[in-house]
Each structure stands twice: as C-alpha cells, then as structure tokens.
XYZ file of N, CA and C in Angstrom:
837
model
N 90.244 138.807 132.052
C 89.925 137.320 132.443
C 91.132 138.790 131.288
N 91.861 137.652 131.267
C 93.386 137.647 130.928
C 92.685 137.211 128.537
N 94.033 137.385 128.269
C 93.725 137.348 126.880
C 93.741 135.678 126.299
N 94.903 134.982 126.603
C 94.212 133.459 126.743
C 92.733 133.275 127.615
N 91.796 133.614 127.908
C 91.226 133.540 129.042
C 90.089 133.862 128.360
N 89.935 134.371 126.841
C 89.234 135.602 126.219
C 88.574 134.938 125.598
N 89.611 133.592 124.495
C 90.302 133.163 123.575
C 89.259 131.355 124.003
N 88.389 131.512 124.975
C 88.773 130.298 125.731
C 87.785 129.232 124.390
N 87.796 127.505 124.337
C 87.416 126.816 123.593
C 86.770 125.694 124.493
N 87.156 126.073 126.323
C 87.040 125.093 126.904
C 85.679 124.233 127.093
N 85.175 123.107 127.494
C 84.975 122.478 127.115
C 83.381 122.882 127.576
N 83.485 123.933 128.928
C 82.063 123.742 129.327
C 81.278 124.613 129.002
N 81.762 125.520 127.957
C 81.529 127.262 127.296
C 81.025 126.371 126.229
N 81.818 125.408 125.420
C 81.250 125.002 124.518
C 80.767 124.196 124.466
N 80.192 123.323 125.819
C 78.482 122.320 125.990
C 77.510 123.665 126.290
N 78.216 124.383 125.949
C 76.885 125.426 127.154
C 76.172 125.481 125.504
N 76.756 125.997 124.327
C 76.885 127.261 123.197
C 75.998 125.233 121.835
N 76.505 124.191 122.626
C 75.570 123.248 121.760
C 74.303 121.988 122.606
N 74.392 122.776 123.480
C 72.772 122.002 123.978
C 71.840 123.202 123.609
N 72.790 124.866 123.419
C 70.876 125.595 122.791
C 70.433 124.333 122.169
N 69.147 124.863 121.792
C 68.029 124.497 120.625
C 67.678 125.293 119.781
N 68.391 126.551 119.488
C 68.402 127.115 118.485
C 69.536 127.863 118.140
N 69.777 128.136 116.395
C 70.662 128.850 116.318
C 70.535 130.017 115.306
N 70.784 131.125 115.893
C 70.952 131.474 114.758
C 72.334 132.814 113.769
N 73.156 131.969 112.246
C 74.130 131.654 111.656
C 74.155 133.600 110.682
N 75.092 134.025 110.510
C 75.646 134.418 109.847
C 75.489 133.576 108.273
N 76.032 134.127 107.338
C 75.901 133.350 105.163
C 77.384 133.431 105.554
N 78.108 134.387 104.566
C 78.906 135.019 104.376
C 79.942 135.186 105.102
N 81.120 133.689 105.460
C 82.327 134.037 106.255
C 82.400 133.264 107.243
N 80.765 132.388 107.561
C 80.654 131.203 108.574
C 79.850 130.804 107.180
N 79.560 130.560 106.798
C 79.354 129.518 105.815
C 79.130 129.235 104.899
N 79.542 130.948 103.888
C 80.627 130.705 102.714
C 81.110 131.958 102.236
N 82.329 131.085 101.778
C 82.568 132.823 100.685
C 82.137 132.952 99.395
N 81.563 134.178 99.261
C 81.378 134.291 97.368
C 80.885 132.406 97.391
N 81.168 132.554 96.424
C 80.738 130.288 95.284
C 80.874 129.839 96.688
N 81.877 129.755 97.448
C 82.956 128.364 98.067
C 82.268 127.848 99.884
N 81.713 127.201 99.372
C 81.074 126.371 101.384
C 82.758 125.919 101.886
N 82.318 126.571 102.808
C 83.454 126.641 103.610
C 83.342 125.073 104.164
N 84.800 124.742 105.477
C 85.380 123.242 105.599
C 83.749 123.383 106.585
N 83.016 121.490 107.146
C 83.064 121.920 108.515
C 80.941 122.180 108.311
N 81.264 122.999 107.478
C 79.290 123.700 107.261
C 78.474 122.454 107.502
N 78.887 121.679 106.116
C 78.456 120.012 106.029
C 77.764 119.215 107.158
N 79.027 119.231 107.339
C 78.679 118.739 109.305
C 77.813 119.131 110.469
N 78.392 120.982 110.008
C 78.481 121.646 111.019
C 75.620 121.065 110.922
N 75.786 121.098 109.294
C 74.226 121.770 108.876
C 73.548 119.543 109.254
N 74.163 119.260 109.482
C 74.359 117.728 109.609
C 73.492 117.347 110.836
N 74.220 117.872 111.728
C 74.342 117.651 113.495
C 72.869 118.816 113.941
N 72.663 119.575 112.754
C 71.583 120.706 113.480
C 70.265 119.862 113.402
N 69.900 119.676 111.561
C 69.153 118.529 111.525
C 69.326 117.411 112.545
N 70.111 116.880 112.524
C 69.949 115.080 113.517
C 69.066 115.617 114.528
N 69.892 116.519 115.616
C 70.008 117.128 116.869
C 68.791 117.765 116.999
N 67.211 117.918 115.897
C 66.968 118.606 115.581
C 66.658 119.845 116.404
N 67.585 121.126 116.166
C 67.824 122.093 116.427
C 66.705 123.053 116.038
N 66.352 124.032 116.048
C 66.290 125.114 114.677
C 67.739 126.602 114.790
N 67.166 126.002 113.817
C 68.016 126.910 113.195
C 67.565 128.020 111.603
N 68.802 128.778 111.922
C 68.032 130.676 110.611
C 69.719 131.544 110.479
N 69.519 130.640 109.881
C 70.586 131.334 108.223
C 70.070 133.162 108.483
N 71.127 133.999 108.543
C 70.634 135.638 108.704
C 71.170 136.502 108.169
N 71.623 137.480 107.168
C 72.049 138.325 106.472
C 71.874 139.255 106.645
N 72.448 140.482 106.653
C 71.893 142.140 106.210
C 71.779 141.956 105.506
N 72.394 141.175 104.341
C 71.935 141.722 102.749
C 70.813 141.724 102.209
N 70.291 142.731 101.776
C 68.595 143.000 101.171
C 68.807 142.502 99.755
N 68.970 142.142 99.244
C 69.112 141.543 97.737
C 68.471 141.108 97.464
N 68.518 139.434 98.116
C 69.134 137.907 97.317
C 67.325 138.220 98.698
N 65.787 137.380 97.732
C 64.879 136.677 98.368
C 65.626 135.219 99.039
N 65.324 134.419 100.826
C 65.281 132.938 100.899
C 65.011 132.517 99.609
N 64.574 132.583 98.830
C 64.432 131.279 97.674
C 65.273 131.069 96.859
N 65.560 132.226 96.232
C 67.630 132.640 96.016
C 68.596 132.457 97.152
N 68.690 132.747 98.228
C 69.321 132.202 99.120
C 69.139 130.320 98.871
N 68.246 129.602 99.623
C 68.086 128.554 98.949
C 68.714 128.818 98.077
N 68.338 128.042 96.286
C 68.824 128.342 95.280
C 70.787 128.206 95.157
N 71.015 129.379 96.207
C 72.733 129.841 96.131
C 72.712 128.339 97.182
N 72.037 127.989 97.766
C 73.182 126.721 98.701
C 72.670 125.273 97.832
N 71.796 125.471 97.555
C 71.154 124.623 96.889
C 72.779 124.135 95.529
N 72.763 125.000 94.774
C 74.079 125.232 94.010
C 75.386 124.772 94.929
N 75.717 125.171 95.947
C 76.696 125.139 97.134
C 76.578 123.169 98.169
N 75.789 122.320 97.296
C 75.590 121.138 97.498
C 74.890 121.084 98.537
N 73.486 121.049 99.038
C 73.239 121.952 100.083
C 71.708 121.876 100.133
N 71.097 121.051 100.813
C 68.975 121.431 100.180
C 68.997 121.656 101.763
N 68.456 122.862 101.120
C 67.305 123.512 102.752
C 66.525 124.093 102.280
N 65.430 124.523 103.491
C 63.678 124.674 103.273
C 63.999 125.619 103.370
N 62.812 127.045 102.489
C 63.442 127.859 102.323
C 63.651 129.018 104.050
N 63.008 128.836 104.780
C 61.576 128.806 106.605
C 63.093 129.084 106.561
N 64.569 127.934 106.660
C 65.835 128.992 107.201
C 66.333 129.783 106.760
N 65.609 131.796 106.595
C 66.146 132.159 105.624
C 65.618 133.499 106.521
N 66.725 134.277 106.972
C 66.558 135.592 106.626
C 66.651 136.659 106.467
N 66.271 137.493 105.917
C 67.195 138.745 105.763
C 66.559 140.568 106.089
N 68.323 141.077 105.985
C 67.494 142.676 106.389
C 66.808 142.658 105.607
N 65.902 142.158 104.865
C 64.494 143.008 103.258
C 63.082 141.936 104.585
N 63.621 141.522 104.859
C 62.728 140.674 105.126
C 62.012 140.730 106.649
N 63.255 141.767 107.510
C 63.758 142.857 109.437
C 62.807 143.899 108.832
N 62.877 144.964 107.561
C 62.138 146.093 107.299
C 61.068 145.471 107.330
N 61.014 145.563 106.115
C 58.776 145.224 105.555
C 59.182 144.899 107.017
N 58.474 143.949 108.034
C 57.879 143.594 108.779
C 58.344 144.675 110.046
N 59.671 146.101 110.311
C 59.286 147.319 111.073
C 58.324 147.710 110.536
N 58.388 147.713 108.606
C 57.652 149.159 108.526
C 55.642 148.771 108.477
N 56.249 147.216 108.424
C 54.584 146.820 108.708
C 53.847 147.202 109.210
N 55.145 146.978 110.653
C 54.296 147.363 112.013
C 53.605 148.794 112.266
N 54.512 149.416 112.378
C 55.213 150.873 112.591
C 54.045 151.455 111.148
N 53.301 151.286 109.945
C 52.966 152.101 109.120
C 51.719 150.655 108.243
N 50.923 150.131 108.886
C 50.145 149.476 108.039
C 50.062 149.425 106.865
N 50.462 148.535 105.966
C 50.020 149.165 104.216
C 50.083 150.237 103.882
N 51.812 150.693 103.795
C 52.486 152.094 103.863
C 52.438 152.214 102.545
N 53.273 153.113 101.817
C 53.787 153.355 100.388
C 55.789 153.059 100.972
N 56.309 153.474 99.809
C 57.585 153.265 100.045
C 58.476 153.643 98.278
N 59.228 154.463 98.556
C 59.987 154.213 97.594
C 61.136 154.099 98.050
N 61.982 153.296 97.461
C 63.273 152.034 97.274
C 63.628 152.331 96.344
N 65.301 152.448 96.850
C 66.913 151.047 96.299
C 66.639 150.472 96.290
N 66.916 150.240 95.658
C 66.909 148.233 95.767
C 67.227 147.164 95.369
N 67.124 145.729 95.474
C 67.143 145.103 94.424
C 65.614 143.915 94.336
N 65.542 143.312 93.842
C 64.144 142.170 94.000
C 64.045 142.114 95.349
N 64.784 141.756 96.053
C 65.166 140.612 96.975
C 64.465 141.309 98.664
N 64.595 143.837 98.512
C 63.250 144.402 99.470
C 62.542 144.614 98.337
N 62.312 144.611 97.551
C 61.588 145.263 96.774
C 60.013 143.839 97.494
N 60.403 143.105 96.658
C 59.435 141.651 97.023
C 58.443 141.505 98.130
N 59.727 142.163 99.248
C 60.007 142.330 100.751
C 58.841 142.598 101.294
N 58.365 144.276 100.563
C 57.304 145.569 101.234
C 55.908 144.499 100.203
N 56.120 144.515 98.912
C 54.798 144.673 98.441
C 54.284 142.989 99.407
N 54.799 142.068 99.596
C 54.706 141.398 100.741
C 53.527 141.469 101.825
N 54.267 141.975 102.564
C 53.902 142.591 103.905
C 52.736 143.972 103.430
N 52.597 144.317 102.592
C 51.294 145.193 101.795
C 51.881 145.797 101.061
N 52.798 146.765 101.256
C 52.906 147.909 100.819
C 53.439 148.062 99.646
N 53.034 149.752 98.675
C 53.456 149.475 97.297
C 54.247 150.890 97.302
N 54.872 150.606 96.236
C 56.194 151.634 95.553
C 55.558 153.435 95.653
N 56.030 154.028 96.059
C 55.304 155.954 96.063
C 56.433 156.411 95.767
N 56.599 157.466 94.310
C 57.364 158.427 93.944
C 57.728 158.823 94.515
N 56.364 160.014 94.409
C 55.318 161.101 94.905
C 54.305 161.563 96.364
N 54.585 161.219 96.890
C 54.981 160.889 98.617
C 54.362 159.821 99.452
N 55.650 159.350 99.438
C 56.389 158.214 100.644
C 56.367 158.559 101.707
N 55.392 157.363 102.556
C 56.039 157.492 104.043
C 57.507 156.396 104.750
N 58.034 155.848 103.397
C 59.757 155.966 103.697
C 60.107 156.001 102.616
N 61.364 156.443 102.923
C 62.472 155.808 101.939
C 63.052 154.689 101.757
N 63.516 153.780 101.908
C 64.120 152.728 102.590
C 65.549 152.146 100.972
N 66.621 152.338 101.341
C 68.003 152.544 100.690
C 68.504 150.571 101.279
N 68.401 150.159 100.023
C 68.899 148.112 100.353
C 70.467 148.433 99.987
N 71.127 147.555 99.489
C 72.316 147.046 99.220
C 71.497 147.156 96.996
N 72.283 148.683 96.072
C 71.225 148.038 94.893
C 72.539 148.791 94.443
N 72.107 147.550 92.823
C 73.392 147.834 91.385
C 72.708 148.783 90.654
N 72.379 149.930 90.898
C 70.954 151.078 90.557
C 71.299 152.816 90.585
N 71.463 152.169 91.821
C 72.310 153.092 92.664
C 73.103 154.613 91.631
N 72.657 155.954 91.699
C 72.917 156.940 90.210
C 72.156 157.583 91.283
N 73.186 159.080 90.950
C 72.745 160.090 91.295
C 71.128 160.839 91.612
N 70.492 160.447 89.711
C 68.997 160.314 89.893
C 68.783 159.839 91.011
N 68.288 159.374 92.251
C 68.034 158.347 92.578
C 68.051 159.051 93.986
N 69.285 159.478 93.956
C 69.922 160.260 94.822
C 69.193 161.888 95.143
N 68.739 162.867 93.810
C 68.659 163.701 94.457
C 66.954 163.664 94.069
N 66.287 162.359 94.231
C 64.837 161.937 94.666
C 64.319 161.624 95.597
N 65.194 160.591 96.246
C 65.281 160.506 97.410
C 65.587 161.537 98.851
N 66.498 162.383 98.226
C 66.116 163.376 99.054
C 65.267 164.600 98.707
N 64.598 164.836 97.846
C 63.505 165.496 98.225
C 62.357 164.661 98.317
N 62.457 163.799 98.633
C 60.814 162.725 99.319
C 61.268 163.487 101.357
N 62.053 162.948 100.655
C 62.667 163.069 102.789
C 62.281 164.494 103.280
N 63.041 165.553 102.575
C 62.899 166.191 102.924
C 61.719 166.671 103.287
N 60.633 166.313 101.846
C 59.217 166.920 101.907
C 58.334 165.795 103.275
N 59.374 165.246 104.081
C 59.029 164.316 104.900
C 58.841 163.059 105.046
N 59.131 162.358 104.178
C 59.376 160.574 104.090
C 59.798 159.829 105.349
N 60.464 159.422 106.341
C 61.349 158.626 106.836
C 62.294 158.350 106.566
N 63.573 157.955 106.879
C 64.917 157.205 106.351
C 64.784 155.820 106.475
N 64.505 154.895 105.832
C 65.401 153.948 106.590
C 66.413 152.941 105.882
N 67.242 152.599 106.712
C 68.472 152.095 105.586
C 68.231 149.978 106.328
N 68.234 148.890 104.448
C 67.796 147.944 105.986
C 69.691 147.387 106.200
N 70.034 147.252 106.484
C 72.019 147.528 106.839
C 72.389 148.402 107.791
N 73.113 148.644 108.182
C 74.078 149.827 108.728
C 75.022 150.117 107.575
N 76.098 148.587 107.062
C 77.334 148.590 107.215
C 77.427 148.768 105.647
N 78.907 149.372 105.798
C 78.562 150.135 105.009
C 79.904 149.314 103.663
N 80.280 148.260 103.445
C 81.099 147.581 102.275
C 80.142 145.755 102.821
N 80.370 145.529 101.730
C 80.578 144.020 101.523
C 81.206 142.830 100.469
N 81.431 142.025 100.075
C 81.984 141.211 99.295
C 81.163 141.156 98.788
N 82.215 141.416 97.317
C 81.825 140.631 95.806
C 82.843 140.026 95.155
N 82.466 139.232 93.869
C 83.228 138.455 93.535
C 84.653 139.412 92.992
N 84.268 140.539 92.836
C 85.179 141.174 92.539
C 86.425 141.537 93.122
N 86.075 141.675 94.986
C 86.209 141.997 95.421
C 85.029 142.876 96.425
N 85.966 144.444 97.328
C 84.773 144.541 98.103
C 84.041 145.883 97.101
N 82.497 146.308 97.975
C 82.494 147.205 97.353
C 81.085 147.853 98.282
N 80.036 148.336 98.087
C 79.441 149.409 99.179
C 78.879 149.247 99.130
N 77.950 148.920 100.342
C 77.032 148.347 100.708
C 76.012 149.462 102.047
N 75.338 149.452 102.456
C 73.966 150.415 102.154
C 74.065 151.037 102.961
N 74.872 151.142 104.266
C 75.464 152.250 105.348
C 76.539 153.326 104.237
N 77.052 153.009 103.614
C 77.372 153.913 102.173
C 76.786 154.731 101.653
N 76.017 153.834 101.034
C 74.911 154.652 99.974
C 73.958 155.589 100.227
N 73.578 155.363 101.803
C 72.466 155.932 102.147
C 73.221 157.150 102.861
N 74.827 157.314 103.309
C 75.072 158.124 103.223
C 74.889 159.608 102.782
N 75.254 159.473 101.919
C 74.746 160.728 101.046
C 73.537 161.247 101.057
N 72.791 160.727 100.668
C 70.852 160.799 100.662
C 70.215 161.426 102.136
N 70.996 160.940 103.552
C 70.329 161.853 104.661
C 71.823 163.105 104.854
N 72.576 163.244 104.746
C 73.699 163.830 104.561
C 73.189 165.435 104.071
N 72.358 165.143 102.873
C 71.853 166.146 101.853
C 70.684 166.885 102.571
N 70.204 165.426 102.984
C 68.503 165.999 104.060
C 68.514 166.276 105.721
N 69.522 165.926 105.613
C 69.775 166.153 107.255
C 69.269 165.876 108.069
N 69.098 164.635 108.131
C 68.840 163.851 109.222
C 69.387 162.257 109.052
N 68.905 161.238 110.368
C 69.652 160.974 111.286
C 68.781 159.384 110.156
N 68.504 159.059 109.289
C 68.857 157.751 108.729
C 68.156 156.243 109.829
N 67.718 155.399 109.709
C 66.848 154.352 111.363
C 67.584 153.333 110.609
N 68.705 151.706 111.271
C 68.727 150.652 110.964
C 67.843 150.056 111.035
N 67.620 149.059 110.288
C 66.863 148.107 110.896
C 67.873 146.376 111.074
N 68.727 146.281 110.088
C 69.172 144.503 109.998
C 70.592 145.628 111.174
N 70.877 143.615 112.240
C 71.877 143.404 112.754
C 73.178 145.145 113.045
N 73.415 146.475 113.500
C 73.113 145.622 114.949
C 71.511 145.133 115.699
N 70.611 146.042 114.780
C 69.663 145.871 115.918
C 69.095 145.497 116.578
N 68.403 145.086 117.692
C 67.952 144.241 118.063
C 66.228 143.878 117.704
N 65.780 144.758 116.654
C 64.799 144.671 116.513
C 64.894 143.234 115.685
N 65.831 143.424 114.832
C 65.933 141.953 113.914
C 67.053 140.791 114.341
N 67.254 141.335 115.543
C 66.918 139.386 116.740
C 65.558 139.390 117.342
N 65.269 140.220 117.888
C 63.571 139.463 118.428
C 62.303 139.028 116.759
N 62.663 139.663 116.005
C 62.008 139.290 114.872
C 62.536 137.439 114.296
N 63.539 137.036 114.603
C 64.558 136.329 114.753
C 64.036 136.028 115.348
N 64.520 135.324 116.329
C 63.516 134.955 117.760
C 61.563 133.601 117.604
N 62.017 135.055 117.442
C 60.447 134.909 117.206
C 60.078 133.518 116.002
N 60.465 133.660 114.707
C 60.455 132.966 113.605
C 60.911 131.528 113.889
N 62.048 131.575 115.109
C 62.910 130.782 115.668
C 61.637 129.595 117.282
N 60.622 131.046 117.370
C 60.063 130.771 118.411
C 60.638 129.950 119.449
N 61.600 130.415 119.630
C 62.235 129.681 120.849
C 63.238 131.035 121.856
N 63.379 131.185 123.388
C 63.448 132.322 124.139
C 64.860 132.599 123.296
N 65.324 133.465 123.611
C 66.937 133.423 123.499
C 67.881 132.919 124.711
N 67.745 132.901 126.148
C 68.623 131.994 127.127
C 68.144 130.406 125.344
N 67.396 129.979 124.686
C 67.956 128.564 124.573
C 68.762 128.756 123.273
N 69.330 130.250 122.994
C 69.408 130.591 121.671
C 71.071 131.222 121.921
N 71.978 130.497 120.573
C 72.796 131.001 120.262
C 73.186 131.849 119.057
N 73.481 132.762 118.615
C 74.547 133.342 117.237
C 75.722 133.876 117.066
N 76.424 132.573 115.759
C 77.674 132.806 115.556
C 77.628 133.469 114.049
N 78.895 134.295 114.004
C 78.664 134.538 112.919
C 80.377 135.012 112.923
N 81.328 135.432 112.467
C 82.479 136.180 111.517
C 82.283 137.162 111.548
N 81.717 138.705 112.316
C 81.676 139.771 112.449
C 81.875 140.040 113.891
N 82.403 141.125 114.983
C 82.485 141.631 115.716
C 81.234 142.364 116.585
N 81.549 144.280 115.037
C 80.847 144.826 114.429
C 79.558 144.534 115.198
N 79.050 143.621 114.377
C 77.463 143.395 113.982
C 77.040 142.347 114.226
N 77.445 140.911 113.781
C 76.371 139.211 114.589
C 77.719 139.121 116.350
N 78.237 139.858 116.942
C 78.933 139.520 118.215
C 77.802 140.004 118.928
N 77.995 141.918 118.603
C 77.366 142.776 119.150
C 75.836 142.542 119.128
N 75.104 142.009 118.048
C 73.731 141.153 117.675
C 73.580 140.797 119.591
N 74.542 140.039 119.225
C 73.633 138.519 120.783
C 74.029 139.399 121.741
N 75.158 139.852 121.944
C 75.531 140.707 124.044
C 74.396 141.733 123.678
N 73.577 142.608 122.802
C 72.539 144.287 123.179
C 71.709 142.940 123.470
N 71.172 141.589 122.951
C 69.502 140.655 122.400
C 69.717 140.043 123.954
N 70.911 139.789 124.445
C 70.705 138.682 125.036
C 71.645 137.536 125.164
N 72.004 137.613 123.497
C 71.777 136.007 123.613
C 73.194 135.459 123.279
N 73.433 134.332 123.582
C 75.140 133.580 123.695
C 75.061 134.313 122.666
N 76.401 134.376 122.235
C 77.424 134.650 121.540
C 78.960 133.193 120.471
N 78.818 132.932 120.263
C 80.087 132.739 119.542
C 80.634 133.399 117.961
N 82.387 133.650 117.897
C 82.820 134.264 117.613
C 83.749 133.699 116.458
N 83.679 133.096 114.751
C 83.991 132.322 114.023
C 84.973 133.352 113.131
N 86.175 131.936 113.138
C 87.556 132.612 112.595
C 88.005 132.249 111.019
N 86.445 131.560 110.946
C 86.591 131.427 108.938
C 86.231 132.584 108.268
N 85.592 133.705 108.126
C 84.590 135.452 108.100
C 86.182 135.751 107.431
N 86.350 137.220 108.306
C 87.011 138.532 108.294
C 87.918 138.690 109.737
N 87.233 137.997 110.559
C 87.705 138.169 112.086
C 89.302 136.869 112.395
N 90.164 137.130 112.600
C 91.101 136.709 113.380
C 91.157 136.377 115.101
N 93.130 136.101 116.150
C 92.186 135.603 116.889
C 92.450 137.460 117.573
N 93.152 138.007 117.066
C 93.314 139.464 117.502
C 92.472 140.386 118.423
N 91.271 139.584 116.930
C 90.206 140.839 117.141
C 89.053 141.440 117.300
N 89.136 140.058 119.304
C 87.533 140.443 119.460
C 88.640 141.698 120.930
N 89.354 142.194 120.615
C 90.120 143.107 122.173
C 90.865 143.787 121.062
N 89.817 144.019 119.643
C 89.338 145.532 119.510
C 88.056 146.146 120.393
N 87.896 145.526 120.946
C 86.544 146.090 121.406
C 85.976 145.612 123.276
N 85.883 146.856 123.450
C 84.841 147.005 124.297
C 83.943 146.126 125.464
N 84.108 144.282 124.124
C 82.919 143.069 124.386
C 83.533 142.269 123.989
N 83.124 141.322 124.622
C 84.054 139.779 123.838
C 82.279 138.168 123.926
N 82.702 137.535 123.070
C 81.574 136.701 122.307
C 82.396 135.693 123.551
N 80.950 134.820 123.796
C 81.389 133.607 124.836
C 82.731 132.979 124.827
N 82.207 132.717 122.732
C 83.552 132.291 122.245
C 83.966 131.951 121.074
N 85.197 131.247 121.421
C 85.812 132.141 120.128
C 86.564 130.464 119.138
N 85.951 129.855 118.058
C 85.733 129.036 117.119
C 86.350 128.773 115.586
N 86.687 128.180 115.614
C 88.189 128.269 113.974
C 87.116 128.067 113.235
N 85.408 127.061 112.909
C 84.721 127.028 112.031
C 84.044 127.143 112.649
N 82.618 127.122 111.726
C 81.118 126.161 112.655
C 81.713 125.219 112.825
N 81.768 124.058 111.750
C 82.323 122.538 112.275
C 83.397 122.299 113.711
N 83.676 123.478 114.256
C 84.120 122.926 115.758
C 83.260 122.495 116.950
N 81.813 122.342 116.744
C 80.327 123.014 117.068
C 79.786 120.844 116.680
N 80.767 120.489 116.235
C 79.903 119.191 116.255
C 80.754 118.150 116.625
N 80.421 118.041 118.169
C 81.152 116.369 118.608
C 81.378 115.891 117.589
N 82.681 115.774 118.466
C 84.325 114.262 117.778
C 82.936 113.563 117.173
N 83.119 112.392 118.227
C 82.481 111.319 117.744
C 81.489 111.431 116.901
N 80.582 112.481 117.003
C 79.300 112.772 115.964
C 80.637 112.808 114.192
N 81.568 113.665 114.058
C 82.462 113.935 113.108
C 83.115 112.100 112.796
N 83.204 111.752 113.469
C 84.111 110.195 113.409
C 82.838 109.610 112.840
N 81.838 109.411 113.266
C 80.330 108.385 112.935
C 80.568 108.381 111.131
N 80.132 110.520 111.010
C 79.069 110.126 109.637
C 80.897 110.886 109.039
N 82.208 110.394 109.429
C 83.943 110.665 108.310
C 83.747 108.530 107.849
N 83.442 107.979 108.382
C 82.798 106.269 108.283
C 82.011 106.934 107.468
C-alpha cells in the first residue's frame, strides 16, 4: 500500500464505516478542543441519532464523571444522555471490581475516579489497600508519592487509569497519568498496569455497554498511539481524524494504519443529509 492509498477516502471504506451499527468516539480533538465544539460535530451527532446508531464517547481522562461530561457538552450546545459517556475511571473501577470485589484503594486522582470506585463498592484505604490507583490529579505532591511508594512496597498493586504521559489544558500541555505514576513505579521497583486505551480491557467494556459486536463497531480518534492502536488490537475498524493532534503525515510514523483517514467526524455524514440539515 503506498502513501496515497493509505490516506484513502474511497467511497468503499467510507460506506463500510457509515454502515456500522455502533461508534466509539474519542472526545478531545475529535468532538471538542477545550471549550470549543469542533466543526461538523453537531451534524455528526444528529446523524448518529437519526440513523439509530449506538454511540459512546470515550475518554482516557479520569478527572470528570459522565455527568460532568454531559454538562460540558450541554454548555457547548449538545444535549446527550449521561449513558453516552465512558471514562478510564469507569473502566478502572470495573476492572478492579472484577479482580477484587469490594476491595480497597489508595487513590491519587480527582472526583471522577473516586466516585467511580465508590460506585462499584470500593472504599478508600491509606493503610493496607489492595490497590494504589493513580489518575490525573491536581493535588499530586511529594507526600502522596512517598505514601504511594510505601503502600506498593508493602504489597498494594499499582494501577494507572491510562498510560498518557501528557494532556491538553486551557494553559497548555500538562503531565498526565503516565508521567505522574512514573516516580512511584520507579521508586517502588514495580511495573504499573494501565487500564485505559490502548488496553483492550477498556474496549471490551465499551463494546459491552454498546451491546454490539466488534465487527459492527468503529472507533474514531485523533491519536495513532491510543485510539487507532486500541481498535487494531481489539479487532475494531478504525478512523483517524485530523481535527486533533494528527496530520496526514502522522500514520507513516507507525507500523500500523487506520482503515480510514478523514478531516473530521463531519465527513462521515452523507452529503445529501448534510444538505438537508443546512436547508
């Protein structure tokens, strides 16, 4: 496959994606940038609803709860049910509950992660927890790192909500879970286990929520190293959009390719529907 073909927007592949029954969509860089809805998103979501597609907005961030994401989308002009949002915090909570039901955790993270753990029956424990769980955190400091190291060295297992080393914020790029967990892992001499993308665990949980098979689903994202590889490793067809961190040259730097590369999610809406919506 040459480079021109690898960025194929052929009608065959486009129709293959459009015919899917369900969609898993990343959020930042696909649906919005910060507090700005991206072009084409409204018509894409309207199309999903009109065609009775199942869809799930999935984020590796563990900070916000689904309710907070719903309210953010409302502020951006889109009304969506809370069930359409799935986070790495929920995936982490589901995984831990399947491993050690009603367990305990020492958490470095925000309300979205703590609430997700409470909802599956977990309690907080800073003495002898089953797990040390790390997510994005505004209260991360030297003392929490020292505490986490001590707990891990005493037998707690180290879990990261996602492996992302950085993420966007209103003020620019900030450290994400993959960076925050590193001092704990290095000092304690252990390898953390990450739940979020590209771990297939998160994809399997997403498919379960959608109640659809992987063959009937597509994943849409703006990152090759999380979104696209997640789909490939889970057997789900992939779409890379260029509305976020990737450009047309990005796929050439990886050993794997998405099925389709599009400017934005709006490109998935058939032309006739777009014209009807504009009228």
